[in-house]
mmCIF file of C-alpha atoms in Angstrom:
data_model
loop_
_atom_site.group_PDB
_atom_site.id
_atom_site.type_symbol
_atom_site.label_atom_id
_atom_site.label_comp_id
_atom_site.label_asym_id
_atom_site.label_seq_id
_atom_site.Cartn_x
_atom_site.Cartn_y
_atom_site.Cartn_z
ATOM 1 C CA UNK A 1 95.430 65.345 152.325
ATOM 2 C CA UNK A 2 93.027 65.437 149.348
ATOM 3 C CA UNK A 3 89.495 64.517 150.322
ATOM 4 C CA UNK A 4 88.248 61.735 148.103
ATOM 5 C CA UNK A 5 84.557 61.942 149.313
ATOM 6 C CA UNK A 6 82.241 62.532 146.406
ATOM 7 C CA UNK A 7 78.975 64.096 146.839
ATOM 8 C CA UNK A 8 76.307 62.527 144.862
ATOM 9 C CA UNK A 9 75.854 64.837 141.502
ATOM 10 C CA UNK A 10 72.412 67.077 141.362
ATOM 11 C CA UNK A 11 71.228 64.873 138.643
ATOM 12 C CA UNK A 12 71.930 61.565 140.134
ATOM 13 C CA UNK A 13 70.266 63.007 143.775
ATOM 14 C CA UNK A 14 66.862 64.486 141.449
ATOM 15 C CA UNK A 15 66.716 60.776 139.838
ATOM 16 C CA UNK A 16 66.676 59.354 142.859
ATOM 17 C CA UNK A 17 63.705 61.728 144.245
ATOM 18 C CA UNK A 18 61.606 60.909 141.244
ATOM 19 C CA UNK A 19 59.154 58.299 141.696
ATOM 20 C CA UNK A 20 59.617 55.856 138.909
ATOM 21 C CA UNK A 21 56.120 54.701 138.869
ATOM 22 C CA UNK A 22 54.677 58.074 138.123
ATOM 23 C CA UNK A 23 57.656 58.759 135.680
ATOM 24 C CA UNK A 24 56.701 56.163 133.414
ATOM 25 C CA UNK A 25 52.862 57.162 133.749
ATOM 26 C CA UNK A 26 54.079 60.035 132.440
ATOM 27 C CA UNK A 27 56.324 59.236 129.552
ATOM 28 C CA UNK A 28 53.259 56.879 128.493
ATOM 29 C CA UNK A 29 51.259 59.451 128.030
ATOM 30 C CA UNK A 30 53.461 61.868 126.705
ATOM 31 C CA UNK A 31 54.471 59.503 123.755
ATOM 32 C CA UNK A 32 50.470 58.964 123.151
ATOM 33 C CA UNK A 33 50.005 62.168 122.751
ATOM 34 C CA UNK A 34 52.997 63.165 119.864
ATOM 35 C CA UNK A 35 52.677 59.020 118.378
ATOM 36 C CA UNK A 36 48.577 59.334 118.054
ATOM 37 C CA UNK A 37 46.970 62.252 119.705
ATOM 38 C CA UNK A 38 43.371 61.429 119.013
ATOM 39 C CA UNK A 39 43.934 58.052 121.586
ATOM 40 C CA UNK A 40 45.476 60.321 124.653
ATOM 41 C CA UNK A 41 41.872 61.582 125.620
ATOM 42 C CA UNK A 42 40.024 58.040 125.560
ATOM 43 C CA UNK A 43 43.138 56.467 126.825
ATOM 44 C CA UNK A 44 43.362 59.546 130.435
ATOM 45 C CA UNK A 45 39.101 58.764 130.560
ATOM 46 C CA UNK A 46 39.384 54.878 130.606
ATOM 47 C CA UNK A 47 41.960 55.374 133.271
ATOM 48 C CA UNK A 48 39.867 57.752 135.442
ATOM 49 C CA UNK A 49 36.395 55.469 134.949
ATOM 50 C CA UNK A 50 38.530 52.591 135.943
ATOM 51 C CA UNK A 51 39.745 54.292 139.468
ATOM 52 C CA UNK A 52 36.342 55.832 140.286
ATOM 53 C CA UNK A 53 35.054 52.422 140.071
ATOM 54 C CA UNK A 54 37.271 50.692 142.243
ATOM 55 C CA UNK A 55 37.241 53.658 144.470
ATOM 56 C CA UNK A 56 35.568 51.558 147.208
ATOM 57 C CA UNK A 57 37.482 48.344 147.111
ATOM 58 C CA UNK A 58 40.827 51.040 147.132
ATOM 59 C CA UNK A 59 39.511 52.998 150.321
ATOM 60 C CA UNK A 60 38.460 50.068 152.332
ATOM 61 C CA UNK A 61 42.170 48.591 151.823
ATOM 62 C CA UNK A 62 43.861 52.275 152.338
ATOM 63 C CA UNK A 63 41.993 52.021 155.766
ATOM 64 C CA UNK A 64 42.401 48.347 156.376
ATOM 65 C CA UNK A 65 46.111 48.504 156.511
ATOM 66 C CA UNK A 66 45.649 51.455 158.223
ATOM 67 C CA UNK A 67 44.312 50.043 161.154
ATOM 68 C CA UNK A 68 45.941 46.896 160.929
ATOM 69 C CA UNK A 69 50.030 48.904 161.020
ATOM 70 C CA UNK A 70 48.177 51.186 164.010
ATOM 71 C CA UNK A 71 47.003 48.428 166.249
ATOM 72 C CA UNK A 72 50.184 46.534 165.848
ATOM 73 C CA UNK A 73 48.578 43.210 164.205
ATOM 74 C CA UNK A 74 52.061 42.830 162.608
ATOM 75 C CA UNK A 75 52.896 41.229 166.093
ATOM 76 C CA UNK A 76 50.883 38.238 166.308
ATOM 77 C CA UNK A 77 52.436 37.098 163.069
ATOM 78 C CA UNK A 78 55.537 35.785 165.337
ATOM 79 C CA UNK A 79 52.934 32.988 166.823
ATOM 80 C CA UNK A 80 53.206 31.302 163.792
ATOM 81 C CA UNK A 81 56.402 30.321 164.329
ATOM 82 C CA UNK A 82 56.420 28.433 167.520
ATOM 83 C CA UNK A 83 55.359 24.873 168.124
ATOM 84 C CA UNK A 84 55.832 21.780 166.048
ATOM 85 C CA UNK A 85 57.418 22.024 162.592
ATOM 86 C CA UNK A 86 54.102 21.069 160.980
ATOM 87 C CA UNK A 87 52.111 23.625 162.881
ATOM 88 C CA UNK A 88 54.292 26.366 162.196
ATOM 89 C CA UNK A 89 54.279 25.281 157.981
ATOM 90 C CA UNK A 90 50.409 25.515 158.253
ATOM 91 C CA UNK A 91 50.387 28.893 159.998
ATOM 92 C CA UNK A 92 53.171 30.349 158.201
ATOM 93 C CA UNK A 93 50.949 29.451 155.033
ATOM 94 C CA UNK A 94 47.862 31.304 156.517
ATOM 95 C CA UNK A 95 49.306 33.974 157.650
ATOM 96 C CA UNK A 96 51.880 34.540 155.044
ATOM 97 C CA UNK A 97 48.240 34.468 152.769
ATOM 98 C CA UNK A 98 46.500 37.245 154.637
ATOM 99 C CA UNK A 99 49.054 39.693 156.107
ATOM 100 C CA UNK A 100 49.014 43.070 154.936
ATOM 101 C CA UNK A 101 52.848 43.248 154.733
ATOM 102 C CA UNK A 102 55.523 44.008 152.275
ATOM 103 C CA UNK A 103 58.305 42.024 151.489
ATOM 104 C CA UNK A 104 60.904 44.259 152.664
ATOM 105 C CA UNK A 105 59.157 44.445 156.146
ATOM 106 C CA UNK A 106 59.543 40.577 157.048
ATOM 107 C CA UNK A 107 63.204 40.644 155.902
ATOM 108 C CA UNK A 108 64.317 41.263 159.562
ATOM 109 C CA UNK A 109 62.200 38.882 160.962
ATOM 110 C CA UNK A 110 62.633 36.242 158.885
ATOM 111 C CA UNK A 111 66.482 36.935 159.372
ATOM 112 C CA UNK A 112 65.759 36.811 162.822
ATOM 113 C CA UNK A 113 63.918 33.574 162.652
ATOM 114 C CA UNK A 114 66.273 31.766 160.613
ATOM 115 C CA UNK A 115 69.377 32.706 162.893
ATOM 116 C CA UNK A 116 67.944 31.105 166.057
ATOM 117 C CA UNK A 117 67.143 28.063 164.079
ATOM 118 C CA UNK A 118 63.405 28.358 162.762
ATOM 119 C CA UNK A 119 62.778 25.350 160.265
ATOM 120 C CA UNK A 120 63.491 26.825 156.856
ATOM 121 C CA UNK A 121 59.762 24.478 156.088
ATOM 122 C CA UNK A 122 58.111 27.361 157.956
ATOM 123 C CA UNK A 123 59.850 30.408 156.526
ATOM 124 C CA UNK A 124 59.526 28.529 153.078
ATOM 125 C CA UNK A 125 55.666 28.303 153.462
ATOM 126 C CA UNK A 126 55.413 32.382 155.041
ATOM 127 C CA UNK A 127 57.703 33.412 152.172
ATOM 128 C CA UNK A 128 55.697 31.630 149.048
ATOM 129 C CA UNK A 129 52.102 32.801 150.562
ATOM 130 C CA UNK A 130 52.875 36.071 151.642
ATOM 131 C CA UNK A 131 53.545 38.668 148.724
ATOM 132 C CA UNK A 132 50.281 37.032 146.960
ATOM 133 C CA UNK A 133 47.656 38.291 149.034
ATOM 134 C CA UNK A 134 46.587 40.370 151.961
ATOM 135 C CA UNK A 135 43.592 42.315 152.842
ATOM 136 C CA UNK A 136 44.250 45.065 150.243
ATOM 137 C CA UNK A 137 45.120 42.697 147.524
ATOM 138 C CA UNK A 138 41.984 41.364 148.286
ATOM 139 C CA UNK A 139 39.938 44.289 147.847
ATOM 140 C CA UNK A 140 41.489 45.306 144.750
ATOM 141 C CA UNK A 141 40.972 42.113 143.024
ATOM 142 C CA UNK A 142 37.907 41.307 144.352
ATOM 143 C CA UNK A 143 36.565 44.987 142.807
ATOM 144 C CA UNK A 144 38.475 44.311 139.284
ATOM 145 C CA UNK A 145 38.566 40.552 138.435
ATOM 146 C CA UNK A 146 35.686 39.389 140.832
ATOM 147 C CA UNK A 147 35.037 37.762 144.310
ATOM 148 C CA UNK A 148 35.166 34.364 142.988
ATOM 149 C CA UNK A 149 39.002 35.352 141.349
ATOM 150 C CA UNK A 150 40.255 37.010 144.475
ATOM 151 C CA UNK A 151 38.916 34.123 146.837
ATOM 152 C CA UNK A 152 40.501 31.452 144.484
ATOM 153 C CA UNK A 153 43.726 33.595 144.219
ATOM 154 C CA UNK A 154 44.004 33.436 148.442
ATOM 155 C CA UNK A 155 43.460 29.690 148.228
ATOM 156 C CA UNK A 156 46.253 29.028 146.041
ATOM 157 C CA UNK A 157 48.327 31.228 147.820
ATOM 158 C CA UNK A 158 48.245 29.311 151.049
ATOM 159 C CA UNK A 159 48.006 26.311 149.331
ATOM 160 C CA UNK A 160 51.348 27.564 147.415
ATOM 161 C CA UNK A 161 52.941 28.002 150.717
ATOM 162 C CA UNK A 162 51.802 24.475 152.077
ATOM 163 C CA UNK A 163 53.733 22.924 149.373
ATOM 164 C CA UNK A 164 56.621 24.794 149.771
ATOM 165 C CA UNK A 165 56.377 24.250 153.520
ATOM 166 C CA UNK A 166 55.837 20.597 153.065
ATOM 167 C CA UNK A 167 58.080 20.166 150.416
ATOM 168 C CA UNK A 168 60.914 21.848 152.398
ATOM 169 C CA UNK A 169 60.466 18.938 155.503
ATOM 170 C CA UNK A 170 60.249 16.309 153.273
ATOM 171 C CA UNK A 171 63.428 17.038 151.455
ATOM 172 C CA UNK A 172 65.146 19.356 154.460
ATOM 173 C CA UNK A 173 67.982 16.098 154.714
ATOM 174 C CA UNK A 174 68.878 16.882 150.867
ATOM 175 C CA UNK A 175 71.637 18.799 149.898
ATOM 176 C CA UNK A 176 69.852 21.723 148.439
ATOM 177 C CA UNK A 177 68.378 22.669 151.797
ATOM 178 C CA UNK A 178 71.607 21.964 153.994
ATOM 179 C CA UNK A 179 73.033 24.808 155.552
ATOM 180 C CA UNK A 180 70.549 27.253 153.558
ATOM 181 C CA UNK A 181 71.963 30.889 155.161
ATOM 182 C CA UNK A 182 74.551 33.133 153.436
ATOM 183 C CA UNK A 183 76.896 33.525 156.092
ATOM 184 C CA UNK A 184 75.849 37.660 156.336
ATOM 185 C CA UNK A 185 72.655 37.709 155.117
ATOM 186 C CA UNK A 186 71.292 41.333 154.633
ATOM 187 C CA UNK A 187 68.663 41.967 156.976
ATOM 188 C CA UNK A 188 67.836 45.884 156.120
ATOM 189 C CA UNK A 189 64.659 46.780 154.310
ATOM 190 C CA UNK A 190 62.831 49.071 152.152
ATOM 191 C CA UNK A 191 60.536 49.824 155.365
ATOM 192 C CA UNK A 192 63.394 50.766 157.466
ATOM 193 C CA UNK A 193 61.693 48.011 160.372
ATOM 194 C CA UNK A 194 64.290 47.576 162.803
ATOM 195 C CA UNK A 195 62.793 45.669 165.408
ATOM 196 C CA UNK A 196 59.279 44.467 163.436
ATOM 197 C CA UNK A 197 56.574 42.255 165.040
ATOM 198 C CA UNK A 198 57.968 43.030 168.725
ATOM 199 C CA UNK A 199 54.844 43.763 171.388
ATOM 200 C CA UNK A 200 50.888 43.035 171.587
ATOM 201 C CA UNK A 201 48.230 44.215 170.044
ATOM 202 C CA UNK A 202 46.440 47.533 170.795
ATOM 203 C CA UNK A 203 43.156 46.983 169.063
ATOM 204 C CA UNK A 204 41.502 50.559 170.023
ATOM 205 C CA UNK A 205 44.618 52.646 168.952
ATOM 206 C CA UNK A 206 42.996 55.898 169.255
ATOM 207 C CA UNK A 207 43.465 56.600 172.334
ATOM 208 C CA UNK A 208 47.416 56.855 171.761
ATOM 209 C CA UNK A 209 48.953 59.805 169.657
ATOM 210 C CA UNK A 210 51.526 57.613 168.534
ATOM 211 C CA UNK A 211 49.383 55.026 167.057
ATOM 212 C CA UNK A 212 47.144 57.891 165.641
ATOM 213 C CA UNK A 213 50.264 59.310 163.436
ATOM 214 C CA UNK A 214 51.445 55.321 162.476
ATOM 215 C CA UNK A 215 47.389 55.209 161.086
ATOM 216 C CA UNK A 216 47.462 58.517 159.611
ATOM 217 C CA UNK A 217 50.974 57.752 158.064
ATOM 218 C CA UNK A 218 50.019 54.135 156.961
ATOM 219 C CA UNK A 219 46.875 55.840 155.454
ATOM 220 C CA UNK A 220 48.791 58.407 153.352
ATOM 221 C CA UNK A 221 51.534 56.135 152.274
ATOM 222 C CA UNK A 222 49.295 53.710 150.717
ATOM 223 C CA UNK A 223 46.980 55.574 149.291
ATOM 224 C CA UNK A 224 49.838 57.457 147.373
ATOM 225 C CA UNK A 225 51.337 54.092 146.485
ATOM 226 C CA UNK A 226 47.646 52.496 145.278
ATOM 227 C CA UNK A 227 46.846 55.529 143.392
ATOM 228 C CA UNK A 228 50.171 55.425 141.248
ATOM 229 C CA UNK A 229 50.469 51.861 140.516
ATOM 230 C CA UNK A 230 46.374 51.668 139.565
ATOM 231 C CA UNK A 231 46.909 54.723 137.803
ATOM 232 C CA UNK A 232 49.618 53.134 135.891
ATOM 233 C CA UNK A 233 48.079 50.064 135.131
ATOM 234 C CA UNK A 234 45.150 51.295 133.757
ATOM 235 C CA UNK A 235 46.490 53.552 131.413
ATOM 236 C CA UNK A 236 48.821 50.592 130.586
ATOM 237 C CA UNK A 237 45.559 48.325 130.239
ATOM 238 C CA UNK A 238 43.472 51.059 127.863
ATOM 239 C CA UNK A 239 46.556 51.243 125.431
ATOM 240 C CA UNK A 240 46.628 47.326 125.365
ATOM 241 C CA UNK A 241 43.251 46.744 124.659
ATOM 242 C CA UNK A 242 43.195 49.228 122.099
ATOM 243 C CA UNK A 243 46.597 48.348 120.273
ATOM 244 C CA UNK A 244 46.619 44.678 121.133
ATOM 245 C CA UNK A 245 44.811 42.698 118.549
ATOM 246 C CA UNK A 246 42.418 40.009 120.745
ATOM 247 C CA UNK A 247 42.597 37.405 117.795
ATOM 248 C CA UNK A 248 46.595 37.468 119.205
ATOM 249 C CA UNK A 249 46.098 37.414 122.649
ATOM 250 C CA UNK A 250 43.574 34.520 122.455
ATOM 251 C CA UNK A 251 45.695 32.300 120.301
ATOM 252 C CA UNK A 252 48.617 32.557 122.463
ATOM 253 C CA UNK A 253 46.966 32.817 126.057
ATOM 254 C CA UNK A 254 43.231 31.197 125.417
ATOM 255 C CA UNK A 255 42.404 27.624 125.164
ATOM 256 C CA UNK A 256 41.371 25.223 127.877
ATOM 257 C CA UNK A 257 44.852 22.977 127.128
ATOM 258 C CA UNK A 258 47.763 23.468 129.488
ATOM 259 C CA UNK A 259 50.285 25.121 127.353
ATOM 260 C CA UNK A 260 48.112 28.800 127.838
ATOM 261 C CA UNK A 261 48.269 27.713 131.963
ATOM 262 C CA UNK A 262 52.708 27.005 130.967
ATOM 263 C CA UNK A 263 52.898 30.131 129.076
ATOM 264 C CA UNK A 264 50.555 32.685 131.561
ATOM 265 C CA UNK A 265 53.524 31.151 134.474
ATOM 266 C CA UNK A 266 56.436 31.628 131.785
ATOM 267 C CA UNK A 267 55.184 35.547 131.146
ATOM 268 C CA UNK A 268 53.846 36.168 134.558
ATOM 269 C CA UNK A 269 57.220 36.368 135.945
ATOM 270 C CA UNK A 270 58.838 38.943 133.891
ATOM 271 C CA UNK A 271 56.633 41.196 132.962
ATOM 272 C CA UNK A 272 54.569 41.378 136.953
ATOM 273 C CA UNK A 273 54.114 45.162 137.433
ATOM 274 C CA UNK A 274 53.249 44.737 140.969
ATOM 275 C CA UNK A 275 50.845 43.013 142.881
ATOM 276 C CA UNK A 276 47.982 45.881 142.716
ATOM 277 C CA UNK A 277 49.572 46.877 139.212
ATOM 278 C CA UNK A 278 48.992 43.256 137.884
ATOM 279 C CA UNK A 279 45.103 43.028 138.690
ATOM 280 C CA UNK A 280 44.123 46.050 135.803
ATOM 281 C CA UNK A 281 46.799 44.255 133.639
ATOM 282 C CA UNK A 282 45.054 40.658 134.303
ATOM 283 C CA UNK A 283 41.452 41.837 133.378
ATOM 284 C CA UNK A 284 42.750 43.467 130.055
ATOM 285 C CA UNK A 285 44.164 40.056 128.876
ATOM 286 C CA UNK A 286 41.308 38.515 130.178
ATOM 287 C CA UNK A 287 39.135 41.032 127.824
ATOM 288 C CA UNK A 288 41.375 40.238 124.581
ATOM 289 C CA UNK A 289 41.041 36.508 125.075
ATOM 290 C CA UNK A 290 43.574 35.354 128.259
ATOM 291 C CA UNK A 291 42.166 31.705 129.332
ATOM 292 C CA UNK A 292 41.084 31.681 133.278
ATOM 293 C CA UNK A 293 43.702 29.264 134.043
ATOM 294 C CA UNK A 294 46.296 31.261 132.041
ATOM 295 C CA UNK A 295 45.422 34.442 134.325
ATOM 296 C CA UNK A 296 45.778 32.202 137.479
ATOM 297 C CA UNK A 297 48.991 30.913 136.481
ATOM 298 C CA UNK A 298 50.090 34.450 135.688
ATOM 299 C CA UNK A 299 49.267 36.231 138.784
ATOM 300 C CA UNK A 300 50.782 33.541 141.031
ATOM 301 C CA UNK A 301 54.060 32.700 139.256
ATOM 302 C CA UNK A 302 54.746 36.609 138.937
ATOM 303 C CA UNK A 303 53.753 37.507 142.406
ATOM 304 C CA UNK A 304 55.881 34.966 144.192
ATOM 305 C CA UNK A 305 58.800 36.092 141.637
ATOM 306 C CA UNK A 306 58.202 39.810 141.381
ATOM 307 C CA UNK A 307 61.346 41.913 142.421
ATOM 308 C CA UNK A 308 60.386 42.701 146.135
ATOM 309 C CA UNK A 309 59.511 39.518 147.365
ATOM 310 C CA UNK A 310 62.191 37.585 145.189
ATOM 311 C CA UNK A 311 65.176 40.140 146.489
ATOM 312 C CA UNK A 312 63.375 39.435 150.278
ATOM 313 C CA UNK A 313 64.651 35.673 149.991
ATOM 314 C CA UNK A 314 67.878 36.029 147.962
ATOM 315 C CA UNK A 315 69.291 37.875 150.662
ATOM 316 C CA UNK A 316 68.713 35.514 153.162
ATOM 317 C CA UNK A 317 69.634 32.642 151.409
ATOM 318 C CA UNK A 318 72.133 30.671 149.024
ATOM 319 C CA UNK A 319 71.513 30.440 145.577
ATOM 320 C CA UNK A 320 70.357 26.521 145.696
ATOM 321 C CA UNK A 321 67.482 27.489 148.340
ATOM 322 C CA UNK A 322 66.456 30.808 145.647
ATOM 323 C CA UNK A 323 66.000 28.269 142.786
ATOM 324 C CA UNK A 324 63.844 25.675 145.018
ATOM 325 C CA UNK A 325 61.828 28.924 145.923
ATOM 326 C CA UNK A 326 61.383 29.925 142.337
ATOM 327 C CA UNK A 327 60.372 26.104 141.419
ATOM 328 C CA UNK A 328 58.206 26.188 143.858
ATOM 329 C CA UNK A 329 56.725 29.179 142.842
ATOM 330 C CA UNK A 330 56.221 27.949 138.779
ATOM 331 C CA UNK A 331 54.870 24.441 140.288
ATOM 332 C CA UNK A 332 52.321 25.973 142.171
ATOM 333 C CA UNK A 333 51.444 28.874 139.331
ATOM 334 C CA UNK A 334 50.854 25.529 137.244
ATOM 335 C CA UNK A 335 48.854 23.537 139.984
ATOM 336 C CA UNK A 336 46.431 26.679 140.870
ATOM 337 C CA UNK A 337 46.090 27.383 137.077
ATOM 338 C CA UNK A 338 44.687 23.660 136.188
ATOM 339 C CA UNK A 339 42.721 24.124 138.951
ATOM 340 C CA UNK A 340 40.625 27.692 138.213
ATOM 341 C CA UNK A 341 40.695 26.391 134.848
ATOM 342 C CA UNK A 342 38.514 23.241 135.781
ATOM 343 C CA UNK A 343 36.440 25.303 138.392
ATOM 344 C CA UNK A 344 35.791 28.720 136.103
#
């Protein structure tokens, strides 16, 4: 008998080893240098200046998560969920608002949640808050776009996930929330978790090899991961400051009305880099003219919908459930961007 197994081609196997993210810095540069040569050197320095000076803010959240992955904080995140339904939509909000963890990690748990019959009100509110900010978001923001942007940023996270979570028990009788699970939802993720937020605490880790290589890991990881999406977006941000009239900009995305607030949610969504990747890319609009409430709208509506976190709900749940999390997500983009606007 013939066998019909197919090894996977040395091309297709080397494309899937190269990192995409440093691929593109790459080919960015690369078509600087043969489309206008005399840019590539201001364009590599701007890039450089602009990750020396967040070099602090980037350390402090390499070693934050860090220590948070090593001492097994992950694990008190499962509190949040027990209790009464309107507890567990606050918590889920807070939480979801300051945990340092992907996406792809909560997929199991949520999973798990949802199958033993965990209010979808809860998950709803964990889901909305949580790929918008976390202790390394924080830092990164806070360095780029300003303490005052990065605390109003965490507020509208959890107060994204409070109206999700809210929203969700008020309408939870409808019929776009009945029955909410695919019947197999996919529970594997990028992080390979199997059995995540399992345990207690160990708050001096040190003293265990084990924890010692998670920290050292966790350390490494992100600081590879940091590096190439900053890197990225800064090179991203020189080019569009340079090539980008501001006059353009400024007459799309500035203003104090509400269509610049509309349009930052409307463009947030597709073109969201990533969450770290987004913050250089936010302070170069900001630069050519971007309105305050436009950038507010942006980063929200395209965290919330950015691939990880939007692929971390549709495989949970039907279709009907995705949209209500998506109009959730452009409600709230709206709400937090009148409201920065008013404030800034």
């Amino acid at each position: 008998m013939a066998d019909t197994t197919h090894s996977p081609s040395p091309i297709s196997s080397l494309w899937s080893r190269i990192d995409k993210a440093w691929l593109a810095l790459v080919l960015i540069l690369i078509a600087v240098a043969v489309l206008d040569f005399p840019q590539l050197r201001p364009t590599i320095g701007f890039g450089i200046e602009a990750l020396l000076s967040t070099a602090p803010f980037i350390l402090f959240a390499i070693f934050a998560i860090g220590y948070l992955k090593a001492s097994g904080a992950e694990n008190l995140l499962a509190k949040a969920f027990e209790g009464r339904e309107t507890r567990m939509i606050l918590m889920g909000a807070l939480l979801g608002g300051l945990s340092p963890f992907c996406s792809c990690e909560v997929i199991p748990f949520i999973a798990a949640l949802l199958a033993v019959g965990a209010p979808l009100s809860a998950v709803m509110a964990f889901w909305l808050a949580s790929p918008l900010m976390d202790p390394a978001m924080f830092a990164i923001t806070s360095g780029t776009l300003g303490i005052e942007f990065a605390l109003a940023k965490t507020v509208s996270a959890i107060g994204l996930g409070l109206l999700g979570g809210f929203g969700t028990m008020l309408l939870k009788s409808t019929p776009v929330f009945a029955d909410p699970l695919r019947e197999k939802p996919q529970v594997g993720g990028c992080c390979g978790v199997k059995q995540p937020f399992s345990g207690k605490p160990v708050w001096k880790f040190w003293g265990e090899a084990e924890r010692v290589s998670t920290f050292r890991e966790a350390v490494l990881e992100n600081g590879a991961f940091l590096l190439k999406w900053l890197a990225l977006a800064y090179v991203i941000e020189a080019l569009m400051i340079h090539y980008v009239p501001a006059s353009m900009i400024a007459s799309v995305l500035g203003g104090d009305g509400i269509q610049p607030i509309i349009l930052g949610a409307l463009v947030g969504a597709p073109a969201y880099l990533n969450g770290y990747g987004a913050v250089p890319l936010v302070a170069g609009l900001l630069e050519q003219g971007m309105s305050n409430g436009a950038a507010m709208s942006f980063v929200i509506a395209g965290g919330v919908s950015c691939i990880p976190a939007a692929i971390a709900v549709w495989a949970l749940v039907k279709p009907r459930v995705f949209a209500a999390y998506l109009g959730y997500a452009m409600l709230g983009a709206f709400l937090a961007g009148l409201a920065w606007q008013a404030i800034a």
